[in-house]
C-alpha atoms as a printed R data frame, in Angstrom:
    type eleno elety resid chain resno       x      y       z
1   ATOM     1    CA   MET     A     1  57.262 24.341  36.745
2   ATOM     2    CA   SER     A     2  57.439 20.868  35.248
3   ATOM     3    CA   PHE     A     3  59.276 17.968  36.833
4   ATOM     4    CA   LEU     A     4  62.327 18.484  34.618
5   ATOM     5    CA   GLU     A     5  62.320 22.198  35.372
6   ATOM     6    CA   HIS     A     6  62.328 21.379  39.103
7   ATOM     7    CA   LEU     A     7  65.309 19.092  38.576
8   ATOM     8    CA   ASP     A     8  67.133 21.786  36.627
9   ATOM     9    CA   GLU     A     9  66.420 24.318  39.387
10  ATOM    10    CA   LEU     A    10  67.657 21.854  42.013
11  ATOM    11    CA   ARG     A    11  70.847 21.272  40.017
12  ATOM    12    CA   ARG     A    12  71.450 25.009  39.758
13  ATOM    13    CA   ARG     A    13  70.966 25.527  43.496
14  ATOM    14    CA   LEU     A    14  73.289 22.623  44.333
15  ATOM    15    CA   ILE     A    15  76.001 24.006  42.054
16  ATOM    16    CA   ASN     A    16  75.660 27.449  43.649
17  ATOM    17    CA   SER     A    17  75.897 25.906  47.120
18  ATOM    18    CA   ILE     A    18  79.030 23.955  46.202
19  ATOM    19    CA   LEU     A    19  80.673 27.071  44.755
20  ATOM    20    CA   ILE     A    20  79.844 29.027  47.916
21  ATOM    21    CA   VAL     A    21  81.393 26.333  50.123
22  ATOM    22    CA   VAL     A    22  84.496 26.125  47.900
23  ATOM    23    CA   VAL     A    23  85.096 29.886  48.126
24  ATOM    24    CA   ALA     A    24  84.588 29.796  51.906
25  ATOM    25    CA   PHE     A    25  86.948 26.785  52.112
26  ATOM    26    CA   VAL     A    26  89.745 28.706  50.397
27  ATOM    27    CA   ILE     A    27  89.272 31.607  52.814
28  ATOM    28    CA   CYS     A    28  89.197 29.320  55.869
29  ATOM    29    CA   TRP     A    29  92.271 27.378  54.718
30  ATOM    30    CA   PHE     A    30  94.520 30.373  55.368
31  ATOM    31    CA   ALA     A    31  93.116 30.652  58.903
32  ATOM    32    CA   SER     A    32  92.873 26.909  59.609
33  ATOM    33    CA   GLY     A    33  95.671 26.966  62.198
34  ATOM    34    CA   ALA     A    34  94.042 29.744  64.209
35  ATOM    35    CA   ILE     A    35  90.629 28.081  63.921
36  ATOM    36    CA   TYR     A    36  91.980 24.758  65.169
37  ATOM    37    CA   ASN     A    37  93.763 26.414  68.093
38  ATOM    38    CA   PHE     A    38  90.511 28.129  69.031
39  ATOM    39    CA   LEU     A    39  88.537 24.872  68.858
40  ATOM    40    CA   SER     A    40  91.150 23.001  70.922
41  ATOM    41    CA   ILE     A    41  91.141 25.438  73.856
42  ATOM    42    CA   PRO     A    42  88.369 23.615  75.815
43  ATOM    43    CA   VAL     A    43  90.055 20.215  75.615
44  ATOM    44    CA   ARG     A    44  93.490 21.615  76.451
45  ATOM    45    CA   GLU     A    45  92.074 23.360  79.488
46  ATOM    46    CA   ALA     A    46  90.292 20.160  80.512
47  ATOM    47    CA   LEU     A    47  93.489 18.145  80.009
48  ATOM    48    CA   ALA     A    48  95.464 20.617  82.089
49  ATOM    49    CA   GLU     A    49  92.866 20.330  84.846
50  ATOM    50    CA   ALA     A    50  92.807 16.533  84.661
51  ATOM    51    CA   VAL     A    51  96.572 16.035  84.541
52  ATOM    52    CA   ARG     A    52  97.649 18.554  87.150
53  ATOM    53    CA   ARG     A    53  96.633 17.678  90.675
54  ATOM    54    CA   GLU     A    54  96.909 20.363  93.298
55  ATOM    55    CA   VAL     A    55  99.118 19.409  96.240
56  ATOM    56    CA   PRO     A    56  98.740 21.612  99.333
57  ATOM    57    CA   ILE     A    57 101.841 23.630 100.235
58  ATOM    58    CA   LYS     A    58 103.057 23.364 103.801
59  ATOM    59    CA   GLY     A    59 105.825 25.714 104.876
60  ATOM    60    CA   LEU     A    60 107.610 27.042 107.917
61  ATOM    61    CA   THR     A    61 105.190 29.847 108.656
62  ATOM    62    CA   GLY     A    62 102.028 28.537 107.024
63  ATOM    63    CA   ASP     A    63 101.775 31.591 104.752
64  ATOM    64    CA   GLU     A    64 103.584 29.985 101.821
65  ATOM    65    CA   ALA     A    65 101.523 29.753  98.615
66  ATOM    66    CA   THR     A    66 101.973 29.695  94.875
67  ATOM    67    CA   PHE     A    67 100.971 32.660  92.722
68  ATOM    68    CA   PRO     A    68 100.518 33.134  88.964
69  ATOM    69    CA   LEU     A    69 103.237 34.412  86.650
70  ATOM    70    CA   THR     A    70 101.192 37.544  86.036
71  ATOM    71    CA   LEU     A    71 102.247 38.823  89.481
72  ATOM    72    CA   LEU     A    72 105.970 38.742  88.651
73  ATOM    73    CA   GLN     A    73 107.710 42.101  88.519
74  ATOM    74    CA   PRO     A    74 110.951 43.192  86.802
75  ATOM    75    CA   GLY     A    75 113.904 42.199  88.967
76  ATOM    76    CA   ASP     A    76 112.260 39.065  90.428
77  ATOM    77    CA   ARG     A    77 114.551 36.027  90.310
78  ATOM    78    CA   GLY     A    78 114.091 32.283  90.586
79  ATOM    79    CA   ARG     A    79 114.708 29.029  88.771
80  ATOM    80    CA   TYR     A    80 112.800 28.271  85.584
81  ATOM    81    CA   VAL     A    81 111.921 24.595  85.046
82  ATOM    82    CA   PHE     A    82 111.255 23.332  81.510
83  ATOM    83    CA   ASP     A    83 108.106 21.192  81.479
84  ATOM    84    CA   ARG     A    84 108.532 19.902  77.909
85  ATOM    85    CA   VAL     A    85 111.169 19.461  75.225
86  ATOM    86    CA   THR     A    86 112.104 23.001  74.162
87  ATOM    87    CA   LYS     A    87 114.363 24.178  71.328
88  ATOM    88    CA   LEU     A    88 116.203 27.433  71.975
89  ATOM    89    CA   GLY     A    89 118.279 28.288  68.920
90  ATOM    90    CA   SER     A    90 120.354 25.213  68.144
91  ATOM    91    CA   GLY     A    91 120.081 23.915  71.699
92  ATOM    92    CA   VAL     A    92 117.471 21.355  72.789
93  ATOM    93    CA   VAL     A    93 116.448 21.428  76.454
94  ATOM    94    CA   GLN     A    94 114.890 18.334  78.000
95  ATOM    95    CA   PRO     A    95 111.931 18.397  80.432
96  ATOM    96    CA   GLY     A    96 112.943 18.810  84.057
97  ATOM    97    CA   THR     A    97 115.967 20.999  83.255
98  ATOM    98    CA   SER     A    98 116.168 24.179  85.325
99  ATOM    99    CA   VAL     A    99 118.061 27.424  84.928
100 ATOM   100    CA   ALA     A   100 118.408 30.613  86.973
101 ATOM   101    CA   ALA     A   101 115.984 33.184  85.570
102 ATOM   102    CA   VAL     A   102 115.192 36.867  86.016
103 ATOM   103    CA   VAL     A   103 112.210 39.006  85.034
104 ATOM   104    CA   ALA     A   104 113.352 41.944  82.911
105 ATOM   105    CA   ALA     A   105 112.352 44.232  80.042
106 ATOM   106    CA   ASP     A   106 114.061 44.099  76.653
107 ATOM   107    CA   SER     A   107 115.123 47.055  74.502
108 ATOM   108    CA   GLU     A   108 111.525 47.518  73.280
109 ATOM   109    CA   GLY     A   109 110.066 47.489  76.787
110 ATOM   110    CA   ASN     A   110 108.560 43.999  76.585
111 ATOM   111    CA   ILE     A   111 108.683 42.202  79.933
112 ATOM   112    CA   GLY     A   112 109.624 38.525  79.963
113 ATOM   113    CA   ILE     A   113 111.589 35.877  81.814
114 ATOM   114    CA   TYR     A   114 115.230 35.564  80.714
115 ATOM   115    CA   THR     A   115 118.026 33.172  81.569
116 ATOM   116    CA   ASP     A   116 120.258 34.568  84.338
117 ATOM   117    CA   GLU     A   117 123.103 32.157  83.707
118 ATOM   118    CA   PRO     A   118 124.480 30.131  80.771
119 ATOM   119    CA   LEU     A   119 122.732 26.803  80.215
120 ATOM   120    CA   ILE     A   120 124.760 23.940  78.767
121 ATOM   121    CA   THR     A   121 122.763 21.407  76.739
122 ATOM   122    CA   GLY     A   122 123.882 18.276  74.925
123 ATOM   123    CA   ASN     A   123 124.751 20.123  71.722
124 ATOM   124    CA   ALA     A   124 124.914 23.852  72.474
125 ATOM   125    CA   VAL     A   125 125.427 26.531  75.111
126 ATOM   126    CA   ILE     A   126 122.451 28.806  75.712
127 ATOM   127    CA   PRO     A   127 123.861 32.136  76.924
128 ATOM   128    CA   LYS     A   128 122.634 34.410  79.651
129 ATOM   129    CA   GLY     A   129 119.825 36.794  78.670
130 ATOM   130    CA   VAL     A   130 117.807 34.457  76.385
131 ATOM   131    CA   LEU     A   131 114.005 34.797  76.475
132 ATOM   132    CA   LEU     A   132 112.320 31.767  78.021
133 ATOM   133    CA   PRO     A   133 108.957 30.379  76.799
134 ATOM   134    CA   ALA     A   134 106.827 31.702  79.665
135 ATOM   135    CA   ASP     A   135 103.608 33.695  79.239
136 ATOM   136    CA   LEU     A   136 103.333 36.594  81.691
137 ATOM   137    CA   SER     A   137 100.045 37.884  80.282
138 ATOM   138    CA   GLY     A   138  97.947 34.975  81.535
139 ATOM   139    CA   LYS     A   139  96.050 34.896  78.201
140 ATOM   140    CA   GLN     A   140  97.603 31.717  76.819
141 ATOM   141    CA   ILE     A   141  97.302 28.198  78.111
142 ATOM   142    CA   ALA     A   142 100.427 26.857  79.746
143 ATOM   143    CA   GLU     A   143 100.570 23.817  77.493
144 ATOM   144    CA   GLY     A   144 102.827 20.955  78.443
145 ATOM   145    CA   ALA     A   145 103.363 17.628  76.739
146 ATOM   146    CA   ASP     A   146 100.324 16.094  78.433
147 ATOM   147    CA   GLU     A   147  98.012 18.887  77.265
148 ATOM   148    CA   ARG     A   148  98.750 18.551  73.567
149 ATOM   149    CA   LEU     A   149  96.674 16.481  71.183
150 ATOM   150    CA   ILE     A   150  98.516 13.903  69.117
151 ATOM   151    CA   VAL     A   151  98.616 12.737  65.503
152 ATOM   152    CA   THR     A   152  99.539  9.155  64.632
153 ATOM   153    CA   THR     A   153 100.309  9.362  60.914
154 ATOM   154    CA   ALA     A   154 102.368 11.699  58.739
155 ATOM   155    CA   PRO     A   155  99.487 13.048  56.612
156 ATOM   156    CA   GLU     A   156  97.106 13.380  59.559
157 ATOM   157    CA   SER     A   157  98.099 16.995  60.241
158 ATOM   158    CA   PHE     A   158  97.293 17.975  56.654
159 ATOM   159    CA   THR     A   159  94.005 16.064  56.750
160 ATOM   160    CA   LEU     A   160  93.175 17.733  60.062
161 ATOM   161    CA   TYR     A   161  93.559 21.249  58.681
162 ATOM   162    CA   VAL     A   162  91.587 20.329  55.562
163 ATOM   163    CA   THR     A   163  88.757 19.060  57.784
164 ATOM   164    CA   VAL     A   164  88.904 22.191  59.942
165 ATOM   165    CA   SER     A   165  88.696 24.357  56.831
166 ATOM   166    CA   LEU     A   166  85.771 22.364  55.435
167 ATOM   167    CA   TYR     A   167  83.717 22.477  58.640
168 ATOM   168    CA   SER     A   168  84.472 26.176  59.057
169 ATOM   169    CA   ALA     A   169  83.493 26.827  55.448
170 ATOM   170    CA   ILE     A   170  80.131 25.119  55.971
171 ATOM   171    CA   ALA     A   171  79.492 27.172  59.109
172 ATOM   172    CA   LEU     A   172  80.533 30.380  57.338
173 ATOM   173    CA   SER     A   173  78.287 29.567  54.370
174 ATOM   174    CA   VAL     A   174  75.129 28.980  56.411
175 ATOM   175    CA   PRO     A   175  73.390 32.271  55.437
176 ATOM   176    CA   PHE     A   176  74.122 31.749  51.732
177 ATOM   177    CA   LEU     A   177  73.093 28.079  51.845
178 ATOM   178    CA   LEU     A   178  69.840 29.038  53.537
179 ATOM   179    CA   TRP     A   179  69.242 31.535  50.742
180 ATOM   180    CA   GLN     A   180  69.714 28.783  48.148
181 ATOM   181    CA   ILE     A   181  67.289 26.500  49.981
182 ATOM   182    CA   TRP     A   182  64.737 29.268  50.219
183 ATOM   183    CA   ALA     A   183  65.157 30.135  46.537
184 ATOM   184    CA   PHE     A   184  64.393 26.516  45.643
185 ATOM   185    CA   ILE     A   185  61.191 26.214  47.698
186 ATOM   186    CA   SER     A   186  59.906 29.786  47.187
187 ATOM   187    CA   PRO     A   187  58.084 29.009  43.902
188 ATOM   188    CA   ALA     A   188  55.706 26.835  45.940
189 ATOM   189    CA   LEU     A   189  54.777 29.795  48.169
190 ATOM   190    CA   TYR     A   190  52.489 32.744  47.670
191 ATOM   191    CA   ARG     A   191  54.088 36.084  46.877
192 ATOM   192    CA   HIS     A   192  53.361 37.567  50.312
193 ATOM   193    CA   GLU     A   193  54.914 34.468  51.900
194 ATOM   194    CA   ARG     A   194  58.165 35.007  50.011
195 ATOM   195    CA   THR     A   195  58.739 38.254  51.910
196 ATOM   196    CA   TYR     A   196  59.646 36.202  54.979
197 ATOM   197    CA   VAL     A   197  63.038 35.256  53.501
198 ATOM   198    CA   THR     A   198  65.004 38.186  54.986
199 ATOM   199    CA   PRO     A   199  63.854 37.791  58.609
200 ATOM   200    CA   PHE     A   200  64.197 34.002  58.286
201 ATOM   201    CA   ILE     A   201  67.812 34.131  57.100
202 ATOM   202    CA   PHE     A   202  68.740 36.766  59.677
203 ATOM   203    CA   LEU     A   203  67.077 34.918  62.556
204 ATOM   204    CA   SER     A   204  68.443 31.574  61.401
205 ATOM   205    CA   THR     A   205  72.015 32.888  61.133
206 ATOM   206    CA   VAL     A   206  71.889 34.515  64.569
207 ATOM   207    CA   SER     A   207  70.372 31.347  66.042
208 ATOM   208    CA   PHE     A   208  73.124 29.185  64.527
209 ATOM   209    CA   VAL     A   209  75.861 31.411  65.966
210 ATOM   210    CA   LEU     A   210  74.177 31.482  69.384
211 ATOM   211    CA   GLY     A   211  73.817 27.692  69.363
212 ATOM   212    CA   ALA     A   212  77.462 27.109  68.476
213 ATOM   213    CA   ALA     A   213  78.604 29.662  71.080
214 ATOM   214    CA   PHE     A   214  76.383 28.058  73.718
215 ATOM   215    CA   ALA     A   215  77.907 24.650  72.973
216 ATOM   216    CA   TYR     A   216  81.478 26.002  72.992
217 ATOM   217    CA   TYR     A   217  81.311 28.072  76.172
218 ATOM   218    CA   ILE     A   218  78.617 26.306  78.236
219 ATOM   219    CA   LEU     A   219  78.335 22.655  77.187
220 ATOM   220    CA   LEU     A   220  81.854 21.567  76.204
221 ATOM   221    CA   PRO     A   221  83.790 22.493  79.389
222 ATOM   222    CA   PRO     A   222  81.704 20.389  81.839
223 ATOM   223    CA   ALA     A   223  81.304 17.549  79.327
224 ATOM   224    CA   LEU     A   224  85.063 17.336  78.674
225 ATOM   225    CA   GLY     A   225  85.829 17.708  82.361
226 ATOM   226    CA   TYR     A   226  83.510 14.817  83.172
227 ATOM   227    CA   LEU     A   227  84.921 12.550  80.456
228 ATOM   228    CA   LEU     A   228  88.557 13.238  81.306
229 ATOM   229    CA   GLY     A   229  87.799 12.937  85.017
230 ATOM   230    CA   LEU     A   230  86.800  9.321  84.402
231 ATOM   231    CA   ALA     A   231  90.301  8.706  82.999
232 ATOM   232    CA   GLU     A   232  92.192  9.942  86.060
233 ATOM   233    CA   ASP     A   233  93.914  6.555  86.425
234 ATOM   234    CA   PHE     A   234  95.248  6.787  82.867
235 ATOM   235    CA   ARG     A   235  97.452  9.148  80.896
236 ATOM   236    CA   PRO     A   236  95.206 10.894  78.358
237 ATOM   237    CA   MET     A   237  96.582 10.865  74.812
238 ATOM   238    CA   LEU     A   238  93.842 12.255  72.619
239 ATOM   239    CA   ARG     A   239  94.012 12.178  68.827
240 ATOM   240    CA   ALA     A   240  93.476 15.593  67.306
241 ATOM   241    CA   SER     A   241  91.235 14.233  64.537
242 ATOM   242    CA   ASP     A   242  88.983 12.396  67.014
243 ATOM   243    CA   TYR     A   243  88.560 15.522  69.105
244 ATOM   244    CA   LEU     A   244  87.824 17.612  66.025
245 ATOM   245    CA   ASP     A   245  85.055 15.206  64.992
246 ATOM   246    CA   PHE     A   246  83.656 15.311  68.513
247 ATOM   247    CA   VAL     A   247  83.646 19.094  68.910
248 ATOM   248    CA   THR     A   248  82.294 19.622  65.397
249 ATOM   249    CA   ILE     A   249  79.325 17.333  66.024
250 ATOM   250    CA   VAL     A   250  78.494 19.169  69.259
251 ATOM   251    CA   LEU     A   251  78.818 22.663  67.740
252 ATOM   252    CA   LEU     A   252  76.885 21.862  64.572
253 ATOM   253    CA   ALA     A   253  74.208 19.948  66.481
254 ATOM   254    CA   MET     A   254  73.525 22.857  68.830
255 ATOM   255    CA   GLY     A   255  73.704 25.304  65.939
256 ATOM   256    CA   PHE     A   256  70.947 23.435  64.113
257 ATOM   257    CA   ILE     A   257  68.937 22.848  67.299
258 ATOM   258    CA   PHE     A   258  68.862 26.601  67.872
259 ATOM   259    CA   GLN     A   259  67.126 26.913  64.488
260 ATOM   260    CA   MET     A   260  63.859 26.001  66.207
261 ATOM   261    CA   PRO     A   261  62.615 29.623  66.607
262 ATOM   262    CA   ALA     A   262  63.563 30.528  63.021
263 ATOM   263    CA   VAL     A   263  61.761 27.517  61.561
264 ATOM   264    CA   THR     A   264  58.753 28.157  63.797
265 ATOM   265    CA   TYR     A   265  58.625 31.760  62.595
266 ATOM   266    CA   VAL     A   266  58.373 30.738  58.947
267 ATOM   267    CA   LEU     A   267  55.908 27.902  59.547
268 ATOM   268    CA   SER     A   268  53.694 30.093  61.716
269 ATOM   269    CA   ARG     A   269  53.714 32.921  59.168
270 ATOM   270    CA   ILE     A   270  52.750 30.476  56.442
271 ATOM   271    CA   GLY     A   271  50.044 29.026  58.664
272 ATOM   272    CA   LEU     A   272  51.330 25.471  58.979
273 ATOM   273    CA   VAL     A   273  52.057 25.737  62.732
274 ATOM   274    CA   SER     A   274  50.146 27.533  65.471
275 ATOM   275    CA   ALA     A   275  50.784 28.255  69.137
276 ATOM   276    CA   SER     A   276  47.837 26.065  70.176
277 ATOM   277    CA   PHE     A   277  49.261 23.147  68.190
278 ATOM   278    CA   LEU     A   278  52.658 23.488  69.904
279 ATOM   279    CA   ILE     A   279  51.018 23.690  73.333
280 ATOM   280    CA   LYS     A   280  48.909 20.586  72.677
281 ATOM   281    CA   SER     A   281  52.013 18.707  71.472
282 ATOM   282    CA   TRP     A   282  54.229 19.558  74.448
283 ATOM   283    CA   LYS     A   283  54.311 15.986  75.809
284 ATOM   284    CA   VAL     A   284  55.444 14.498  72.523
285 ATOM   285    CA   SER     A   285  57.882 17.376  72.047
286 ATOM   286    CA   LEU     A   286  59.376 16.793  75.501
287 ATOM   287    CA   VAL     A   287  60.020 13.141  74.705
288 ATOM   288    CA   VAL     A   288  61.621 14.104  71.374
289 ATOM   289    CA   ILE     A   289  63.782 16.731  73.098
290 ATOM   290    CA   LEU     A   290  65.049 14.199  75.658
291 ATOM   291    CA   ILE     A   291  65.810 11.669  72.909
292 ATOM   292    CA   VAL     A   292  67.721 14.271  70.891
293 ATOM   293    CA   ALA     A   293  69.606 15.411  74.027
294 ATOM   294    CA   ALA     A   294  70.593 11.823  74.831
295 ATOM   295    CA   PHE     A   295  71.788 11.332  71.254
296 ATOM   296    CA   VAL     A   296  73.732 14.609  71.019
297 ATOM   297    CA   SER     A   297  75.214 14.564  74.529
298 ATOM   298    CA   PRO     A   298  78.735 13.077  74.509
299 ATOM   299    CA   THR     A   299  78.259 11.575  77.977
300 ATOM   300    CA   GLY     A   300  75.716  9.206  79.412
301 ATOM   301    CA   ASP     A   301  75.121 10.994  82.712
302 ATOM   302    CA   ILE     A   302  71.883 12.838  83.393
303 ATOM   303    CA   PRO     A   303  73.420 16.253  84.401
304 ATOM   304    CA   ASN     A   304  75.260 16.639  81.096
305 ATOM   305    CA   MET     A   305  72.243 15.405  79.147
306 ATOM   306    CA   MET     A   306  70.106 18.027  80.865
307 ATOM   307    CA   LEU     A   307  72.605 20.690  79.802
308 ATOM   308    CA   PHE     A   308  71.593 19.836  76.242
309 ATOM   309    CA   ALA     A   309  67.898 19.345  76.968
310 ATOM   310    CA   ALA     A   310  67.384 22.551  78.988
311 ATOM   311    CA   PRO     A   311  68.123 25.002  76.137
312 ATOM   312    CA   MET     A   312  65.900 22.971  73.805
313 ATOM   313    CA   MET     A   313  63.026 23.259  76.295
314 ATOM   314    CA   VAL     A   314  63.567 27.009  76.528
315 ATOM   315    CA   LEU     A   315  63.693 27.242  72.726
316 ATOM   316    CA   TYR     A   316  60.426 25.321  72.488
317 ATOM   317    CA   LEU     A   317  58.739 27.777  74.851
318 ATOM   318    CA   PHE     A   318  60.219 30.653  72.859
319 ATOM   319    CA   SER     A   319  58.897 29.050  69.676
320 ATOM   320    CA   ILE     A   320  55.405 28.954  71.179
321 ATOM   321    CA   CYS     A   321  55.649 32.697  71.823
322 ATOM   322    CA   ILE     A   322  56.832 33.300  68.254
323 ATOM   323    CA   ALA     A   323  53.971 31.211  66.846
324 ATOM   324    CA   TRP     A   324  51.496 33.116  69.020
325 ATOM   325    CA   ILE     A   325  52.806 36.533  67.887
326 ATOM   326    CA   PHE     A   326  53.377 35.850  64.195
327 ATOM   327    CA   GLY     A   327  50.969 32.969  63.526
328 ATOM   328    CA   ARG     A   328  48.222 33.343  60.962
329 ATOM   329    CA   LYS     A   329  45.936 31.155  58.926
330 ATOM   330    CA   ARG     A   330  47.248 30.382  55.481
331 ATOM   331    CA   GLU     A   331  45.342 32.254  52.840
332 ATOM   332    CA   SER     A   332  45.751 32.267  49.109
333 ATOM   333    CA   SER     A   333  46.975 35.436  47.489
334 ATOM   334    CA   PRO     A   334  45.569 36.842  44.255
335 ATOM   335    CA   SER     A   335  49.133 37.745  43.285
336 ATOM   336    CA   ALA     A   336  50.496 34.248  43.766
337 ATOM   337    CA   GLY     A   337  53.283 33.376  41.375
């Protein structure tokens, strides 16, 4: 291919990639609210842990203790305290308001907590038997005013969901984008080397998902807990857009870091990387891993940095095994295209 033909091929692949991302963006837009709620769970849990301080209960007998709402049974009674501004019908209830409540089942058999007496607000009367906003399943986060992220401008909510949809579209398009990249570079490879595209895309996609999941479930909770723990003398008021940028960087960074085995597989099959080369370069690789971990880690403490560095070290060892199993010397093919 001539230089102009390479440029034309690059233009075609870029257009295809943009179209793929646009289609994925439209799909993700309709689920942007659910995606954002999923991404915000770690920070809301960390905020709840940072804001709520456990105070030991001391009672008459010494056996007094709190228990979760999941243990409530139909017929149990008590007083329900609103922990945030709540709108029930046309009535607005302020935080700190309490009302007699009872656990009961409605006509469809759903168990919930209902008002056991009329509640008079500033502009309406909330009658007896109204369902209160309490989760008895234990699956949702009990989110109060201090556990919610904030927006500071009117269009910020719209911009936030657009950003969520865009990032999600990029993540969803990874296999197709990898295919476009491979299609662009494949003319420079021998025909037998082009057969590596399917295992590469499969391994790369799985690695990206594993990396993002590792960051979400393993790295984010301790990192957020550490950061918010430093702000215990302050009232945390986190901007939703700032948190989204933060969590996206962490998820995407670990997703791409986990590409190490997939890239090693292709390079070793082509013959550009060998297991002996990776073993000889372990000192330099260790320094690079620590630098990348320090850059990607959202905190400056060594324990959290090691949470990022440890999986990279394991991936490097795994890459050595892959290069040892699949490595070969690069040879020309008579059927090269």
